[in-house]
PDB file of C-alpha atoms and ligand atoms in Angstrom:
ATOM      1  CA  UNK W   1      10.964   8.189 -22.927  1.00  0.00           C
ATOM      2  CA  UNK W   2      10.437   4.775 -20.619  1.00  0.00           C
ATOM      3  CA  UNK W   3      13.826   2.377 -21.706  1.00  0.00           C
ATOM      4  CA  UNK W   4      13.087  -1.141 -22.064  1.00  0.00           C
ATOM      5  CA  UNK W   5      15.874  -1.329 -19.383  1.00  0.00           C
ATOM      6  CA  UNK W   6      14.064   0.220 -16.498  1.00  0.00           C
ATOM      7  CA  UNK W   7      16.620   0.036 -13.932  1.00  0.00           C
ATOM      8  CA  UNK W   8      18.715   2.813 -16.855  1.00  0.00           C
ATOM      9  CA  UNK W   9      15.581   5.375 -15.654  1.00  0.00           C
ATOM     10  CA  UNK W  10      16.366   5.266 -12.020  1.00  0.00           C
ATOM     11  CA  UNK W  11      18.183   7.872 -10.446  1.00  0.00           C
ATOM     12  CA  UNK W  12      18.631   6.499  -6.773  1.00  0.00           C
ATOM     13  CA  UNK W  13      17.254   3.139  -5.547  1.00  0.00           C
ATOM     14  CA  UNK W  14      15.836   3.988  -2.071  1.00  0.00           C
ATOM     15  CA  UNK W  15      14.773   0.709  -0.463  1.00  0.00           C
ATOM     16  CA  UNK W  16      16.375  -2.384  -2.440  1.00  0.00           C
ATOM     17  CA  UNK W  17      14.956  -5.616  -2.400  1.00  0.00           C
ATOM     18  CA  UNK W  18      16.616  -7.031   0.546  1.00  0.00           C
ATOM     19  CA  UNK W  19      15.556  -3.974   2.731  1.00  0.00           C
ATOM     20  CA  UNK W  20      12.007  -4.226   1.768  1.00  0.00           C
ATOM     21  CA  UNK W  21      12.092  -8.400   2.837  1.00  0.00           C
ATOM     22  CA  UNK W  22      13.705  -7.654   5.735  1.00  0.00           C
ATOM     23  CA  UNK W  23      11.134  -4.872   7.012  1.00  0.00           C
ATOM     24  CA  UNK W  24       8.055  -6.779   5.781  1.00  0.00           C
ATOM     25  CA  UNK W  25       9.574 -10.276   7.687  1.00  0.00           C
ATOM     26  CA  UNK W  26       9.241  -7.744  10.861  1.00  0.00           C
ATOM     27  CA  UNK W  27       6.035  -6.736   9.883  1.00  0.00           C
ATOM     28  CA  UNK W  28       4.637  -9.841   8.846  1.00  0.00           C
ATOM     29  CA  UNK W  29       5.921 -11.090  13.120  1.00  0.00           C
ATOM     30  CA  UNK W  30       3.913  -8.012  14.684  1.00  0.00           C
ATOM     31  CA  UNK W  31       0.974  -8.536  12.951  1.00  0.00           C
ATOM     32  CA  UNK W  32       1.143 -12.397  13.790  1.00  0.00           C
ATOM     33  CA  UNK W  33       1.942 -11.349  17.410  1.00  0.00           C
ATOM     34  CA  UNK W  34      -1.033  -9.152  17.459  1.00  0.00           C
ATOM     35  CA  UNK W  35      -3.143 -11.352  15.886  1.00  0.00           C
ATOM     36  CA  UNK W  36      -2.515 -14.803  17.626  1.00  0.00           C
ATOM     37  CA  UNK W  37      -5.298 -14.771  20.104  1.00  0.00           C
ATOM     38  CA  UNK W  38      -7.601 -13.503  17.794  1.00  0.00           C
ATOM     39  CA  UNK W  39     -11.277 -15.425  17.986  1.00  0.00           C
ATOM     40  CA  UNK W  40     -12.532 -13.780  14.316  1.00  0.00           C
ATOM     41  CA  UNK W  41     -10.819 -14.609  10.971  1.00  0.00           C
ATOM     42  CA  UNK W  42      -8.294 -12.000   9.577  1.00  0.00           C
ATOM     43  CA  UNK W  43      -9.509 -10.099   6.567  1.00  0.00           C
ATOM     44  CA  UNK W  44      -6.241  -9.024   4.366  1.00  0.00           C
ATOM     45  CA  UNK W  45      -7.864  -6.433   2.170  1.00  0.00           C
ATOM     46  CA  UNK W  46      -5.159  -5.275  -0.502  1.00  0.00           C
ATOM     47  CA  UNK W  47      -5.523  -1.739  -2.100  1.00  0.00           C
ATOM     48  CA  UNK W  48      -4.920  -2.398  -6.053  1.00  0.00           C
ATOM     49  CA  UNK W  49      -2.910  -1.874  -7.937  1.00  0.00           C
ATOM     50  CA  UNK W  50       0.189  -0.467  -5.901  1.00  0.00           C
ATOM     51  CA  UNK W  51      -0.342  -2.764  -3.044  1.00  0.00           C
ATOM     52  CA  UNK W  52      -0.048  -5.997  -4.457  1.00  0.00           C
ATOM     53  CA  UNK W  53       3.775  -6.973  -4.665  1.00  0.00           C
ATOM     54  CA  UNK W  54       3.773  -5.598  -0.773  1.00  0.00           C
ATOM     55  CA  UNK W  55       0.372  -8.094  -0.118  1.00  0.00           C
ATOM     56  CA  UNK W  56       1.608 -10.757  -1.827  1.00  0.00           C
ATOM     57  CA  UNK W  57       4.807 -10.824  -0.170  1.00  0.00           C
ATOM     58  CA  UNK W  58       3.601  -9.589   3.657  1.00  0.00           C
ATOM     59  CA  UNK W  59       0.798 -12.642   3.877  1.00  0.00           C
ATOM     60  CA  UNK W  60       3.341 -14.971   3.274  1.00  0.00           C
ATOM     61  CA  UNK W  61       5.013 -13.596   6.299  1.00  0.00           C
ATOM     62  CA  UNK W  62       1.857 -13.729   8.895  1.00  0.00           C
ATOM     63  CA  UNK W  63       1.599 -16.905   9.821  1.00  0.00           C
ATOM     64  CA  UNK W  64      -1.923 -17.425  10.385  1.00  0.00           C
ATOM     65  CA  UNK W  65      -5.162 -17.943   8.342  1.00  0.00           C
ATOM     66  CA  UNK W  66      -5.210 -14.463   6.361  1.00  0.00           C
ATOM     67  CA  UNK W  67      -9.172 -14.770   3.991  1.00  0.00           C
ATOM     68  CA  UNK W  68      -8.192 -12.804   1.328  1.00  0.00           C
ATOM     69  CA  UNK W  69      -9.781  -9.381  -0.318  1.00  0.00           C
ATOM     70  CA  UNK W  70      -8.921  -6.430  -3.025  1.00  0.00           C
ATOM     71  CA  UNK W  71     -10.523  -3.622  -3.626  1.00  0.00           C
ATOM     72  CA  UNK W  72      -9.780  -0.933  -6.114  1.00  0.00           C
ATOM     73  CA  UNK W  73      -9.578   3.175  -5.243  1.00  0.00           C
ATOM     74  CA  UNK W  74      -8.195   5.487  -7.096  1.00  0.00           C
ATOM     75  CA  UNK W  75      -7.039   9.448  -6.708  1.00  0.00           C
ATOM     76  CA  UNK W  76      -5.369   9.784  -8.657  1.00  0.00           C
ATOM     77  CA  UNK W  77      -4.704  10.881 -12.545  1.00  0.00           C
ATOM     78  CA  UNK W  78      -2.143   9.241 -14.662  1.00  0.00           C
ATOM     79  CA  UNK W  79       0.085  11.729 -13.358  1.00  0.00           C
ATOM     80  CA  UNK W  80       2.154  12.355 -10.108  1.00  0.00           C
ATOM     81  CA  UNK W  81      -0.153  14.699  -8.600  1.00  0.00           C
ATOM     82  CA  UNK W  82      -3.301  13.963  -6.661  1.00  0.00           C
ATOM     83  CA  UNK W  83      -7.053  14.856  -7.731  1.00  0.00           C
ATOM     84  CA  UNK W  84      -8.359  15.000  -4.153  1.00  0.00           C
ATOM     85  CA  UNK W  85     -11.211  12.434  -4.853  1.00  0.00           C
ATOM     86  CA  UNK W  86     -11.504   8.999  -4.416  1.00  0.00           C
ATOM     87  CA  UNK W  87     -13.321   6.275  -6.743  1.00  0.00           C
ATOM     88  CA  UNK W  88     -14.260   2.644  -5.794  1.00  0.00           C
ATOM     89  CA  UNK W  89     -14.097   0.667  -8.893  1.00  0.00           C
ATOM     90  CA  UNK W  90     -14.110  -2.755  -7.150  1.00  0.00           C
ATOM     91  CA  UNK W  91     -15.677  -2.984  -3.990  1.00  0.00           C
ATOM     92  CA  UNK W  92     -15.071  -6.057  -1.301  1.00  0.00           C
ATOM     93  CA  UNK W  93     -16.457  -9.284  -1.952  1.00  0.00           C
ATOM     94  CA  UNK W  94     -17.154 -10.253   1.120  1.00  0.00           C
ATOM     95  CA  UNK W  95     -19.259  -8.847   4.366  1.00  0.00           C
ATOM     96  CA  UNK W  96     -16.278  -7.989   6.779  1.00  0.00           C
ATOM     97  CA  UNK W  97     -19.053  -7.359   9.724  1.00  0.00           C
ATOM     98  CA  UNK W  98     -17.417  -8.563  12.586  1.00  0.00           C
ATOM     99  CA  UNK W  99     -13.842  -9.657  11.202  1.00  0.00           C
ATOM    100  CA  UNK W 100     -10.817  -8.382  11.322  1.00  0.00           C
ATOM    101  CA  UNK W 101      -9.651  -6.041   8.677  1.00  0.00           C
ATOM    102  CA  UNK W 102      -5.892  -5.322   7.962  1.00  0.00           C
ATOM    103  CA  UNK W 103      -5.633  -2.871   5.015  1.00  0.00           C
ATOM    104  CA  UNK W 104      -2.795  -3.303   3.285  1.00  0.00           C
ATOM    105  CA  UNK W 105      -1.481   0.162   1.378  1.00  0.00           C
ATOM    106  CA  UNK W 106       0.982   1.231  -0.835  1.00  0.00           C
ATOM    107  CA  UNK W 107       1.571   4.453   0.331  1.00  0.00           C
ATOM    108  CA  UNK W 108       0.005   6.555   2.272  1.00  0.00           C
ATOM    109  CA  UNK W 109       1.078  10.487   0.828  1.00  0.00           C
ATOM    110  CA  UNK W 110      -1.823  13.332   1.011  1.00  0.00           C
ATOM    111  CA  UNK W 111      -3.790  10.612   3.112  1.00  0.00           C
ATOM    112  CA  UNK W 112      -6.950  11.184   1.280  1.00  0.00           C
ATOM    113  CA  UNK W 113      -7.242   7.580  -0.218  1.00  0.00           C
ATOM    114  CA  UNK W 114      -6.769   6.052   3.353  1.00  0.00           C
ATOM    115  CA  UNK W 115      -9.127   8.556   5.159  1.00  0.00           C
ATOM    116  CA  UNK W 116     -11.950   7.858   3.372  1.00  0.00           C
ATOM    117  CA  UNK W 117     -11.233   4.185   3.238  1.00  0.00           C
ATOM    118  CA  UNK W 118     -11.103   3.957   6.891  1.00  0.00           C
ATOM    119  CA  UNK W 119     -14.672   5.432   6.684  1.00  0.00           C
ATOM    120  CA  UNK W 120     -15.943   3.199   4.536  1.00  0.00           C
ATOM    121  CA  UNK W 121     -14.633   0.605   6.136  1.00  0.00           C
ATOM    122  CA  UNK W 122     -16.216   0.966   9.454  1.00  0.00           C
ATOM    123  CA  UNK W 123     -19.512   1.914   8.157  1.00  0.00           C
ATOM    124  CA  UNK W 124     -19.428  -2.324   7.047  1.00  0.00           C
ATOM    125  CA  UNK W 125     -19.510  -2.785  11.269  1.00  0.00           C
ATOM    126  CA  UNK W 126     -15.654  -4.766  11.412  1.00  0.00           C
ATOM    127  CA  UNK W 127     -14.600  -6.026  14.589  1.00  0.00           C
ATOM    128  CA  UNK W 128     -11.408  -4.195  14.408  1.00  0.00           C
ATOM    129  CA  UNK W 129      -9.458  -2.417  11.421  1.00  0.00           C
ATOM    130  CA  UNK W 130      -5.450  -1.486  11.605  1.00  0.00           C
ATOM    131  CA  UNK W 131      -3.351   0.058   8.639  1.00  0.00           C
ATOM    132  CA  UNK W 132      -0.481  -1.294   7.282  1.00  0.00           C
ATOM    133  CA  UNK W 133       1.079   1.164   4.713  1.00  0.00           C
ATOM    134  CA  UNK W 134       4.951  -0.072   3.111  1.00  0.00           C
ATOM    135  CA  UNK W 135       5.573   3.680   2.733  1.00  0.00           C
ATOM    136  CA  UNK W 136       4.516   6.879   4.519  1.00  0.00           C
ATOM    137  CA  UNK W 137       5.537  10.586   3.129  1.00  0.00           C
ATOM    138  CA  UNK W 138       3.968  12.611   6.357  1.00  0.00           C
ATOM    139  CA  UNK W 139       5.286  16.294   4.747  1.00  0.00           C
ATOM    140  CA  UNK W 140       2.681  15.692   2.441  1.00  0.00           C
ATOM    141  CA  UNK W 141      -0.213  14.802   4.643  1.00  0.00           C
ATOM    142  CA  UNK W 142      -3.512  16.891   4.087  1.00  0.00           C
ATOM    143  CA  UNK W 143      -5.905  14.943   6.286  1.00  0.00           C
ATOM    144  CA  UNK W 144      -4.915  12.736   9.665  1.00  0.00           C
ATOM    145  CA  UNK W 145      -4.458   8.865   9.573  1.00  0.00           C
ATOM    146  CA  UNK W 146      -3.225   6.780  11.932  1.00  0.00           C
ATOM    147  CA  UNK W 147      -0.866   4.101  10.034  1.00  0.00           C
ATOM    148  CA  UNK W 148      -1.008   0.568  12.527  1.00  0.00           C
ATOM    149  CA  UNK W 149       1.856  -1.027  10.533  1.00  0.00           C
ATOM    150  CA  UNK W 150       4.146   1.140   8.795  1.00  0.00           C
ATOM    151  CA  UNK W 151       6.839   0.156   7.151  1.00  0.00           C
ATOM    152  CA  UNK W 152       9.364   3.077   5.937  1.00  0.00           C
ATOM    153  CA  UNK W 153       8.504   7.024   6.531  1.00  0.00           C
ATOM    154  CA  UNK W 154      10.142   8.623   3.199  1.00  0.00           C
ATOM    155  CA  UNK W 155      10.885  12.130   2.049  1.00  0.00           C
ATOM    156  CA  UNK W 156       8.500  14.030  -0.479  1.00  0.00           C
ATOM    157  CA  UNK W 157      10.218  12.416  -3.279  1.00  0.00           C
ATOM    158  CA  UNK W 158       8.158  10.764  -6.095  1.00  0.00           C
ATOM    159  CA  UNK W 159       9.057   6.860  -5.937  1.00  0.00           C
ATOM    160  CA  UNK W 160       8.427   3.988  -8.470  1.00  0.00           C
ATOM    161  CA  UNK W 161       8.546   0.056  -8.034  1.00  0.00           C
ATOM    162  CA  UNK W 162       7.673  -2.534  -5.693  1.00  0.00           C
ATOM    163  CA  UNK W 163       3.821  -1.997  -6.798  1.00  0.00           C
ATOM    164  CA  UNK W 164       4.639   1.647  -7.418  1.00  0.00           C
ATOM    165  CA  UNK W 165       4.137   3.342 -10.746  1.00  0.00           C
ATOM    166  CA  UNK W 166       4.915   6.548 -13.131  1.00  0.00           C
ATOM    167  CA  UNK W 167       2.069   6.428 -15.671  1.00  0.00           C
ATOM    168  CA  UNK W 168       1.320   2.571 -14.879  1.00  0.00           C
ATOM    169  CA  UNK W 169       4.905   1.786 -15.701  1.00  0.00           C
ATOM    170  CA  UNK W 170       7.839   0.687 -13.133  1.00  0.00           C
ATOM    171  CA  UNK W 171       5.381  -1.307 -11.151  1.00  0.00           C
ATOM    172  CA  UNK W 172       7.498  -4.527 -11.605  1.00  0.00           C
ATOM    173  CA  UNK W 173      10.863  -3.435 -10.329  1.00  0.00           C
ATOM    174  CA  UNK W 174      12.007  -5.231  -7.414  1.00  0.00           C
ATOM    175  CA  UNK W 175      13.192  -2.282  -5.318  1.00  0.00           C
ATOM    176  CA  UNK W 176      11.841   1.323  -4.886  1.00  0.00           C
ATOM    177  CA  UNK W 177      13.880   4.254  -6.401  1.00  0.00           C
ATOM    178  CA  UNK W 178      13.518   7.617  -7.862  1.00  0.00           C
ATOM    179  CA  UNK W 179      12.745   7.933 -11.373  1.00  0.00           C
ATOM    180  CA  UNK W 180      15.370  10.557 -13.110  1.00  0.00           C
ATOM    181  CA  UNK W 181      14.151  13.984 -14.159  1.00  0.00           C
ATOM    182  CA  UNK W 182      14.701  13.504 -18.076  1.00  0.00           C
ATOM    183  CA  UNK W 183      11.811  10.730 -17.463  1.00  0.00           C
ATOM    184  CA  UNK W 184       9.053  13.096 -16.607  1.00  0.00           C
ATOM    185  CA  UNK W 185      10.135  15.512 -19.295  1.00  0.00           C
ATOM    186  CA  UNK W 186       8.210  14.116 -22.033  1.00  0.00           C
TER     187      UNK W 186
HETATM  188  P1  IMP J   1      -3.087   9.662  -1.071  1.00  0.00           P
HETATM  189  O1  IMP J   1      -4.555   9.502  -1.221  1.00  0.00           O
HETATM  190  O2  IMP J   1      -2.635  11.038  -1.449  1.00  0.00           O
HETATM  191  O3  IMP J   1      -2.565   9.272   0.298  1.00  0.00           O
HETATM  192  O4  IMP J   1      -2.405   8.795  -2.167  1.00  0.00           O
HETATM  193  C1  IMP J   1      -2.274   7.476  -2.083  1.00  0.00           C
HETATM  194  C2  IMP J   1      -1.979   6.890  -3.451  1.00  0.00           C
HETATM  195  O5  IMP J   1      -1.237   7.779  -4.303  1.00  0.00           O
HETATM  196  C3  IMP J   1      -1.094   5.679  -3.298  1.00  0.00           C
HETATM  197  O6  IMP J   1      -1.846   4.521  -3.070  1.00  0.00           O
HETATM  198  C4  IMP J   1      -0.348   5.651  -4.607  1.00  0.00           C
HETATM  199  O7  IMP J   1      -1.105   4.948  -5.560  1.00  0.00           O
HETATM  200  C5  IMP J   1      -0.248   7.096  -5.034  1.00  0.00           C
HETATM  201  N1  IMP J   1       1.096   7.656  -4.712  1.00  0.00           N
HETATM  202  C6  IMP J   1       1.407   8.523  -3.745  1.00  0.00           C
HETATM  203  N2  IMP J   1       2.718   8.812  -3.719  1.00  0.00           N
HETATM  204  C7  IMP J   1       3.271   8.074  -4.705  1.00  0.00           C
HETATM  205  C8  IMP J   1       4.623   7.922  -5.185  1.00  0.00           C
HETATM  206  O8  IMP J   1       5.612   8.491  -4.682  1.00  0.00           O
HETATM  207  N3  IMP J   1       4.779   7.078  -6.237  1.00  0.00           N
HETATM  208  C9  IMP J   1       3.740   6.413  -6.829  1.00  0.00           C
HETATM  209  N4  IMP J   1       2.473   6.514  -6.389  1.00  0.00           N
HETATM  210  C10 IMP J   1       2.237   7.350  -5.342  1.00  0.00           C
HETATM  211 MG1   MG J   2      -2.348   2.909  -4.186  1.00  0.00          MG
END
């Protein structure tokens, strides 16, 4: 059962809150380095749900104009396995032809949600798009993507918080752990 004390379900905390602002201040400098000569706005498009403590916290970081954008994609279930398809249930709501596109990610585990994403993506004629993925788990990678920005590679371990959930919940902590086995039992 979930505890109203969430932090009592976590085995391990793997990235606290300090090491997650201190890798997404480094971020958030590369991607203004990259970005500073730029002639075309920057298009911050934020992968919902998971991504948005990461997004909310890395645009503060770039310090240039950022035009913001969400879409929603899901693969997978309520559980911690993936389904191997992806959905759009909210597309872009703007025409990215031309602009730059940062995709800002979660996690990027089998790869399937970013692969077909990048597709998409270019399809809609950007000027450029780059990755930028908090977390990476490349043991588990089924199809190839290249990740721009990444900010942790992590073991094949199922996380939760920072955006990150088990069954919608955990999403809310402010560091990423490992949820303890008696918390999947039921
Ligand atoms: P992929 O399509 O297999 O790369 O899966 C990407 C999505 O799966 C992420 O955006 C997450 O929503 C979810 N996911 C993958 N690994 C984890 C995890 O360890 N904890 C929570 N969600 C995960
Ligand atoms: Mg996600």
């Amino acid at each position: 059962m979930v505890s109203k004390d969430m932090d009592q379900d976590i085995e391990k905390v793997v990235f606290t809150a300090d090491q997650l602002q201190k890798k997404i201040a480094e971020l958030g400098a590369q991607i203004t380095a990259d970005y500073k000569d730029a002639e075309e706005d920057i298009f911050c498009v934020g992968i919902l749900k998971g991504a948005v403590l990461f997004y909310t916290d890395l645009v503060r970081q770039i310090k240039l104009p950022v035009n913001f954008d969400f879409m929603i994609a899901s693969s997978y279930g309520n559980g911690t396995s993936t389904s191997g398809t992806v959905k759009i249930l909210k597309d872009l709501d703007y025409d990215i032809e031309g602009k730059h596109l940062i995709v800002i990610e979660d996690i990027i585990d089998s790869g399937t949600t970013m692969h077909y994403l990048k597709r998409y993506f270019q399809e809609r004629k950007p000027k450029t798009v780059r990755i930028c993925s908090l977390l990476s788990k490349p043991s588990r990678r089924t199809v190839d993507v290249d990740i721009d920005y990444c900010g942790f590679e992590v073991p094949d371990e199922f996380l939760v918080g920072y955006g990150l959930d088990y069954a919608e919940k955990y999403r809310n902590l402010p560091y990423i752990g490992v949820l303890k086995p008696e918390v999947y039992a039921d």
